[in-house]
PDB file of C-alpha atoms in Angstrom:
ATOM      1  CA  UNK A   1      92.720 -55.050-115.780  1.00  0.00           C
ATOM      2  CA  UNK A   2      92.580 -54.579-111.681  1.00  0.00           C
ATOM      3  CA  UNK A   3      89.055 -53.603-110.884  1.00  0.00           C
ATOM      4  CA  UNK A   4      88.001 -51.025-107.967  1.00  0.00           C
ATOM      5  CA  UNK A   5      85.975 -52.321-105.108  1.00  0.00           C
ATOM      6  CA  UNK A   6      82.159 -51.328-105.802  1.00  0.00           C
ATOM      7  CA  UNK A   7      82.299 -49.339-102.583  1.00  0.00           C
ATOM      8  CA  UNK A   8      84.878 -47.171-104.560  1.00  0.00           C
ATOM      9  CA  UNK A   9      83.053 -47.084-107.849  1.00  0.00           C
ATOM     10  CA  UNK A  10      79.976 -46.214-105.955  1.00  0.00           C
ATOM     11  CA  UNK A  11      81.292 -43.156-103.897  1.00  0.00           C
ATOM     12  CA  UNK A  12      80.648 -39.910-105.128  1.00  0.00           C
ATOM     13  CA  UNK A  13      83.836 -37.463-104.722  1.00  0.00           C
ATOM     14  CA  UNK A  14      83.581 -33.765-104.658  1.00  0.00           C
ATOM     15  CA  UNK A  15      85.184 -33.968-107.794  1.00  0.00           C
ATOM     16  CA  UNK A  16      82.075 -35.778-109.464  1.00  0.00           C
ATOM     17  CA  UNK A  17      79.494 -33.749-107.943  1.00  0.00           C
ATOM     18  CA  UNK A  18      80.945 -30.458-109.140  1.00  0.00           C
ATOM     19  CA  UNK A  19      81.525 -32.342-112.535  1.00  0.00           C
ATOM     20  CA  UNK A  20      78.070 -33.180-113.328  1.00  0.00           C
ATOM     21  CA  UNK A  21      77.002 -30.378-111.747  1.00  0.00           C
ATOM     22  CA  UNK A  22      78.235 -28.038-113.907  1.00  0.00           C
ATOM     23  CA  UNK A  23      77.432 -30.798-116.947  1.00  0.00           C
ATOM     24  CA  UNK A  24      73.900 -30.444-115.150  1.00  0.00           C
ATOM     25  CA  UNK A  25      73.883 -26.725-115.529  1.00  0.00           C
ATOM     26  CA  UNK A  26      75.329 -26.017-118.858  1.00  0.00           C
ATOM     27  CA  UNK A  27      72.775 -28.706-120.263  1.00  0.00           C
ATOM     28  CA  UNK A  28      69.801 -26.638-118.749  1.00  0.00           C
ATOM     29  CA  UNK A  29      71.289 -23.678-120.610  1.00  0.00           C
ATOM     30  CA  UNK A  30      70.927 -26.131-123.654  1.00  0.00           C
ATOM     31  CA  UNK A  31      67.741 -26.756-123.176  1.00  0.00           C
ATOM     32  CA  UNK A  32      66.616 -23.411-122.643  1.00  0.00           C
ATOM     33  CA  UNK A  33      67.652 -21.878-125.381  1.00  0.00           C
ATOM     34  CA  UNK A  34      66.771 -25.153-127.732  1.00  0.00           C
ATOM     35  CA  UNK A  35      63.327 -24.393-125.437  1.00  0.00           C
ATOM     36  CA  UNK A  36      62.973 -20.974-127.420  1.00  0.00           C
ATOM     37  CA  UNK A  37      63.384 -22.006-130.718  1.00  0.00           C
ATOM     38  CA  UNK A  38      61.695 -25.209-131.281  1.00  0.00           C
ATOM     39  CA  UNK A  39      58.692 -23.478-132.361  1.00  0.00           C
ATOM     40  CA  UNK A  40      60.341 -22.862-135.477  1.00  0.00           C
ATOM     41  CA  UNK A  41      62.078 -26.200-135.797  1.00  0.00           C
ATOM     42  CA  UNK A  42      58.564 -27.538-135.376  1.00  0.00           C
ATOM     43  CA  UNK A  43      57.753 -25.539-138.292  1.00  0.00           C
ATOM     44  CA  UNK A  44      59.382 -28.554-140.850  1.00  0.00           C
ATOM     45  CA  UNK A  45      57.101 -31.003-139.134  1.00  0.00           C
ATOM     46  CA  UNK A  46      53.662 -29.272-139.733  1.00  0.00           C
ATOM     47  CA  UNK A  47      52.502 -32.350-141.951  1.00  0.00           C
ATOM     48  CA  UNK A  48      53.465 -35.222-139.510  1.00  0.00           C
ATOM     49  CA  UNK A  49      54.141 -33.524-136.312  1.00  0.00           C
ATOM     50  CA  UNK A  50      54.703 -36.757-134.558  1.00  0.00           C
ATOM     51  CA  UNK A  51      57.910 -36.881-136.350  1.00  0.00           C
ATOM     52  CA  UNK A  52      59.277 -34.032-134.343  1.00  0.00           C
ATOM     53  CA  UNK A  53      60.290 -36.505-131.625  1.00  0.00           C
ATOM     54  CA  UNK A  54      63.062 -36.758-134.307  1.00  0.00           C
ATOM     55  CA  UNK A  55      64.904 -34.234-132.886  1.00  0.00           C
ATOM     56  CA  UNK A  56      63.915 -34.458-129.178  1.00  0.00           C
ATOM     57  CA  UNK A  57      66.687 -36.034-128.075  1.00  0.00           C
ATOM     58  CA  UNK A  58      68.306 -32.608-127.374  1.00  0.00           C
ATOM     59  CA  UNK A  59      66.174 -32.817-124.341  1.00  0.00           C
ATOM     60  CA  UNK A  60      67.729 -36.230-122.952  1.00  0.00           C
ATOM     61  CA  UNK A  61      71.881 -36.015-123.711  1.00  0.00           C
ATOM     62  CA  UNK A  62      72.725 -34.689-119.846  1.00  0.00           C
ATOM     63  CA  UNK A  63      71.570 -38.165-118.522  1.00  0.00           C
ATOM     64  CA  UNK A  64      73.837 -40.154-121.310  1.00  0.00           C
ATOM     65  CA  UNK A  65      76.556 -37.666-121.089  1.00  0.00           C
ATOM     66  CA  UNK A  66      76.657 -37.490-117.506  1.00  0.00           C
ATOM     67  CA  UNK A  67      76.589 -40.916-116.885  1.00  0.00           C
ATOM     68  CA  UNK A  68      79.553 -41.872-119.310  1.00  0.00           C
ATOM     69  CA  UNK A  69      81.601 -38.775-117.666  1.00  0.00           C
ATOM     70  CA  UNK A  70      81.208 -39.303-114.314  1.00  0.00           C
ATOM     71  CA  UNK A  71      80.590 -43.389-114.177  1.00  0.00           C
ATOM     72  CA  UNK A  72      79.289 -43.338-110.604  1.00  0.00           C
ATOM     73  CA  UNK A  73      75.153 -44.541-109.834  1.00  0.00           C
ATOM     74  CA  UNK A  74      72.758 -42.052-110.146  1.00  0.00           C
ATOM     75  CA  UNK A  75      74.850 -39.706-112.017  1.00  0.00           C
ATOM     76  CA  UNK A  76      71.786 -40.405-115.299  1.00  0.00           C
ATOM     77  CA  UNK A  77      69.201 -39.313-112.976  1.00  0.00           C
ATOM     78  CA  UNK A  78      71.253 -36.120-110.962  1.00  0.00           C
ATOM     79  CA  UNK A  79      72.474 -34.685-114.075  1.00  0.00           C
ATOM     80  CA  UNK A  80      69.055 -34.766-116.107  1.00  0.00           C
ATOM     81  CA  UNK A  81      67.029 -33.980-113.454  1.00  0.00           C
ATOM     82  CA  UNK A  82      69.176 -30.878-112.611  1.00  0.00           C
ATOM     83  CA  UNK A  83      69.429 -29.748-116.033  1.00  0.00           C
ATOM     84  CA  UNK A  84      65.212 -29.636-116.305  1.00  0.00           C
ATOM     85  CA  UNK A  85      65.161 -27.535-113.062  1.00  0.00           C
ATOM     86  CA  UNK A  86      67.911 -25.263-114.768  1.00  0.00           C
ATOM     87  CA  UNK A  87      65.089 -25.053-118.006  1.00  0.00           C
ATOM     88  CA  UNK A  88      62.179 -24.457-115.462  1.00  0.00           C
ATOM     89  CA  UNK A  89      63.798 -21.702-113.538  1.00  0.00           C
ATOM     90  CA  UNK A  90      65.251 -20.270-116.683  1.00  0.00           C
ATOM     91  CA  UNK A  91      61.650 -20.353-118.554  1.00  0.00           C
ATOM     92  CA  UNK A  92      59.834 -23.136-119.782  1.00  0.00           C
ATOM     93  CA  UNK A  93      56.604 -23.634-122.171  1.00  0.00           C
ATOM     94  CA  UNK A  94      55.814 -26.804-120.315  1.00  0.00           C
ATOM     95  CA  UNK A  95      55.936 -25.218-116.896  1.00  0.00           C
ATOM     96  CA  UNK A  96      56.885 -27.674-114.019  1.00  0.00           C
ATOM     97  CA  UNK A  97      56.262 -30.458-116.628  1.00  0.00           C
ATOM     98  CA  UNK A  98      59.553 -30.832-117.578  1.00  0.00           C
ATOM     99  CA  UNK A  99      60.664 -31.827-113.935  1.00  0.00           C
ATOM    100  CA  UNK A 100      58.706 -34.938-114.406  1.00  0.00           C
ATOM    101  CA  UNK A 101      60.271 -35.572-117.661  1.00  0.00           C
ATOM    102  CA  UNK A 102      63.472 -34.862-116.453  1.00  0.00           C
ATOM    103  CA  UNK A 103      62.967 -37.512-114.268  1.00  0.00           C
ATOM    104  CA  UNK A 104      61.476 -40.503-116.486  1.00  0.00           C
ATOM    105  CA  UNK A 105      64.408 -39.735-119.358  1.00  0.00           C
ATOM    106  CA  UNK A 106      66.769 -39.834-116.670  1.00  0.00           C
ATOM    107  CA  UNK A 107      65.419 -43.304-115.338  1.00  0.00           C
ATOM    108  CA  UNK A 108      65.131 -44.710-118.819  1.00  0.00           C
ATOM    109  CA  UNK A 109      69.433 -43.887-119.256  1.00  0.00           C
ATOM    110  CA  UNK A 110      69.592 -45.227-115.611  1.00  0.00           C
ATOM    111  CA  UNK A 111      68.367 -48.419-115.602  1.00  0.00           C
ATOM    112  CA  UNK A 112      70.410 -49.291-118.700  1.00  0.00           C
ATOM    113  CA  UNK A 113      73.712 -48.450-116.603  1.00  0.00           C
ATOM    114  CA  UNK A 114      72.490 -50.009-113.264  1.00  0.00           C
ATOM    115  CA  UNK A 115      71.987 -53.323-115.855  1.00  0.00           C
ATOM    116  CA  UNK A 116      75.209 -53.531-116.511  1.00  0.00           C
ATOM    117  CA  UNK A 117      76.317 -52.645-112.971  1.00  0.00           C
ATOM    118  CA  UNK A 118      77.771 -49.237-113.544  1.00  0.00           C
ATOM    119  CA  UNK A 119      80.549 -51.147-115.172  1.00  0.00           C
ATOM    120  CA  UNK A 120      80.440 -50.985-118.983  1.00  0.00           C
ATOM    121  CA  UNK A 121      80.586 -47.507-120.715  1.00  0.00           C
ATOM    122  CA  UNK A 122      80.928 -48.732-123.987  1.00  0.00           C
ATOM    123  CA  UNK A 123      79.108 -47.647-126.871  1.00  0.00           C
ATOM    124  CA  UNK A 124      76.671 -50.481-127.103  1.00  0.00           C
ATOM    125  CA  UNK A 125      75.679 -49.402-123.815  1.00  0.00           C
ATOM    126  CA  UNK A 126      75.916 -45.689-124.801  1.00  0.00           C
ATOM    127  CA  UNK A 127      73.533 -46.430-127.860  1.00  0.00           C
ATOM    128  CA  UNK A 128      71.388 -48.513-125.165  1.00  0.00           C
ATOM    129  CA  UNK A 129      70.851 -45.386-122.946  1.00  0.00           C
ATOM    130  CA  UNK A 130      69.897 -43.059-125.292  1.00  0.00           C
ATOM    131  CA  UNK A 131      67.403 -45.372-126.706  1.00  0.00           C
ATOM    132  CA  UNK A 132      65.923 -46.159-123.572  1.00  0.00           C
ATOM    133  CA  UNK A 133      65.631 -42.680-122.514  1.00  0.00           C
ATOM    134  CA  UNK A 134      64.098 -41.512-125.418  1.00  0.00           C
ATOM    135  CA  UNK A 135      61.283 -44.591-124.753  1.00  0.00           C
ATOM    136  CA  UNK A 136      60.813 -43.748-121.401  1.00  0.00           C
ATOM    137  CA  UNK A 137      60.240 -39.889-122.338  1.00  0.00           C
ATOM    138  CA  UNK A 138      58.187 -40.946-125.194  1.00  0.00           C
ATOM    139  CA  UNK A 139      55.883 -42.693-123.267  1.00  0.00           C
ATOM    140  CA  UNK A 140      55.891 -40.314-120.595  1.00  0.00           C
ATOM    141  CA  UNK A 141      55.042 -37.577-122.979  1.00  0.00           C
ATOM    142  CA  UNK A 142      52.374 -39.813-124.823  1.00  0.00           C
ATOM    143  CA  UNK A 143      50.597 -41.162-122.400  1.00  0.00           C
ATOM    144  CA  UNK A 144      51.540 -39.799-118.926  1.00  0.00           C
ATOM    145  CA  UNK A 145      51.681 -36.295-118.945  1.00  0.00           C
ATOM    146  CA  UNK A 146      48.855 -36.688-122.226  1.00  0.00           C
ATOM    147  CA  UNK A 147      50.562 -33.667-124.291  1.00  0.00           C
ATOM    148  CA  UNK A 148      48.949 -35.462-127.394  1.00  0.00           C
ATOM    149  CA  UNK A 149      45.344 -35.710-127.098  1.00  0.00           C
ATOM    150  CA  UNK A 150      44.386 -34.852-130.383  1.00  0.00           C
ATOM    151  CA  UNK A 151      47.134 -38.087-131.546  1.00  0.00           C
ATOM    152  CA  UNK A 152      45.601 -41.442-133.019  1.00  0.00           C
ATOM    153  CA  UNK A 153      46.972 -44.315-131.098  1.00  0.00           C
ATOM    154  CA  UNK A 154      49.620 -45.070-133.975  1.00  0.00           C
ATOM    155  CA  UNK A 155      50.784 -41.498-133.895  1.00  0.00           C
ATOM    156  CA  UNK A 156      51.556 -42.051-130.237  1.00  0.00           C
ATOM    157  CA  UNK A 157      53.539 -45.037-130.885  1.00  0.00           C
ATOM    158  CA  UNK A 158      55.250 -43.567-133.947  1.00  0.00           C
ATOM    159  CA  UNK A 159      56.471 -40.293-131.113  1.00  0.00           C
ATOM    160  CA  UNK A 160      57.763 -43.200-128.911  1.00  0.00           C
ATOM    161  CA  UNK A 161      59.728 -44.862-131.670  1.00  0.00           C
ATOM    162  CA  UNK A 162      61.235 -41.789-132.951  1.00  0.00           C
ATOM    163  CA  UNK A 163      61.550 -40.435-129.718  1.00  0.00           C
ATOM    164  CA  UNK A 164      63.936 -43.750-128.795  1.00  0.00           C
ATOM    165  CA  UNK A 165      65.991 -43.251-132.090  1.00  0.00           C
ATOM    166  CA  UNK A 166      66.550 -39.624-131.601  1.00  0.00           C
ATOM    167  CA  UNK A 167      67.475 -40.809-128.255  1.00  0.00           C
ATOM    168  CA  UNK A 168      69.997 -43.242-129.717  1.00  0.00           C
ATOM    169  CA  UNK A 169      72.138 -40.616-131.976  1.00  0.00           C
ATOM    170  CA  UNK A 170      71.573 -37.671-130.352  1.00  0.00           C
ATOM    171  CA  UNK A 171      72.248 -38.923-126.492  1.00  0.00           C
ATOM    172  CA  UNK A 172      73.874 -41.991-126.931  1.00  0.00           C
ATOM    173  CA  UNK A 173      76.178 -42.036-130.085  1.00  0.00           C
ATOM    174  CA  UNK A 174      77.243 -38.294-129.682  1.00  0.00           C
ATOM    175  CA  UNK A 175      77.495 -38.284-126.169  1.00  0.00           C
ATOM    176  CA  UNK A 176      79.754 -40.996-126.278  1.00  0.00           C
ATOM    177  CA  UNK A 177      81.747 -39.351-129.131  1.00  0.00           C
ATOM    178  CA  UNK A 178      81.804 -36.206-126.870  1.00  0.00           C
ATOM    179  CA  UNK A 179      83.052 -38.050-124.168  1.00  0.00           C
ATOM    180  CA  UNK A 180      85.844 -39.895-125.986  1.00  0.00           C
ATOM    181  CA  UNK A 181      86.789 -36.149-127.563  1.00  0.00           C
ATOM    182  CA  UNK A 182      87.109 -34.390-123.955  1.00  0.00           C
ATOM    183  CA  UNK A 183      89.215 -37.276-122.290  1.00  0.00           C
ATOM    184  CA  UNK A 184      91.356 -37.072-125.515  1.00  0.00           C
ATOM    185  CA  UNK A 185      91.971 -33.701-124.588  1.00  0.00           C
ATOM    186  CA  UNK A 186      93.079 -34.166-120.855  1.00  0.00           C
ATOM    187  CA  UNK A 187      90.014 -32.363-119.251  1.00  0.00           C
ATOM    188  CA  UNK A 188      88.589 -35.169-117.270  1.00  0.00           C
ATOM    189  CA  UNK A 189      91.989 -36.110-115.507  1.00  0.00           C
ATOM    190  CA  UNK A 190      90.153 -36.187-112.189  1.00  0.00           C
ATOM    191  CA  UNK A 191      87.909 -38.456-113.051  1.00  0.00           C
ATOM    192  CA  UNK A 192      86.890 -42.115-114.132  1.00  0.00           C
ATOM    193  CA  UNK A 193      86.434 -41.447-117.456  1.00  0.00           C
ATOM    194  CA  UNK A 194      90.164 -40.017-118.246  1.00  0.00           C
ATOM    195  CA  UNK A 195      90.884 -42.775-120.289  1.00  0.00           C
ATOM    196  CA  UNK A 196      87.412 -43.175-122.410  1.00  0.00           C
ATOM    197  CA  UNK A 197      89.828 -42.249-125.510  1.00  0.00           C
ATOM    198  CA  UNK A 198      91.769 -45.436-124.859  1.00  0.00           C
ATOM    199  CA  UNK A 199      88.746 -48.071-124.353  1.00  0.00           C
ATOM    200  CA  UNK A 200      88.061 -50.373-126.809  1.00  0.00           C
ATOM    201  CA  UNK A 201      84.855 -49.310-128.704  1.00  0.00           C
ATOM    202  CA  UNK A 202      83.023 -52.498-127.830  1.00  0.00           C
ATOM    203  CA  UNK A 203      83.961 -53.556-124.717  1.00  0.00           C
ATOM    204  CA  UNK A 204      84.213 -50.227-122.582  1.00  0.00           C
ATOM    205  CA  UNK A 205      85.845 -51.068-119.711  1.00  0.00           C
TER     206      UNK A 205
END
């Protein structure tokens, strides 16, 4: 298979920026409104609320997502950073928190990419980014931003575990399935991932 120069693969078209742009956007919506009812999904983990992290990788599919759509650097990082400005404008319980964890969830999905030089988008490396941005945001949560004072030190570590698994379905697996579905259907024609239907499951690209 012919290969683009890394000059090409590295430019961002109009194209891509309206793309994750509007992935950006729609995933702030997401988060909003996920935002306004976790209080009562937190409800079914009263007895082990460290085990909520289960389901807090709603909060980090724009990075995987974007990434695997758009293929281009820093497309992890744009589209999960925008998406926490979108929740912080919108309304958010953690205030301008969530721009900080928009930006360490985003890394975590990053560096995973930028490892395999913006040049696999297999699921492996799907699975990979979702785990790793539900580590980074687990420890950011943990033990930079401190939201769990009242956690023993194994608590803390059990929310960075589950964080990185809920990371690793949620933004990983179904982001990749999501991406697959949507160039099955034609929609991203314009872009690098038209043929993510077509790609062997294993070796990407």
């Amino acid at each position: 298979m012919n290969v683009a120069p890394a000059t090409t693969r590295a430019s961002w078209r109009v194209v891509d920026i309206v793309v994750a742009s509007v992935i950006a956007v729609a995933s702030g919506v997401i988060f909003w409104a996920w935002n306004a009812g976790y209080g009562l999904v937190s409800l079914a983990f009263v007895a082990f609320p460290p085990a909520s992290a289960f389901v807090s990788g709603m909060w980090l599919f724009p990075a995987v997502l974007g990434a695997l759509i758009i293929r281009k650097p820093g497309a992890a990082l744009y589209c999960e950073i925008l998406a926490a400005v979108i929740s912080a404008l919108l309304g958010s319980q953690w205030g301008l928190a969530v721009l900080f964890s928009g930006l360490i969830q985003g890394l975590g999905a990053e560096v995973v990419f930028a490892a395999v030089r913006y040049r696999r988008w297999n699921l492996p490396v799907a699975l990979l980014a979702g785990l790793m941005s539900g580590i980074f945001g687990g420890i950011g949560e943990a033990y930079l931003l401190g939201y769990f004072a009242e956690y023993t030190e194994a608590m803390k570590l059990f929310h960075v575990v589950a964080m990185g698994i809920s990371g690793l379905v949620i933004a990983g697996l179904l982001s990749w399935l999501a991406t697959r579905a949507l160039a099955k259907t034609g929609a991203l024609g314009a872009l690098a991932s038209r043929s993510a239907h077509l790609e062997s499951t294993l070796r990407g690209v």
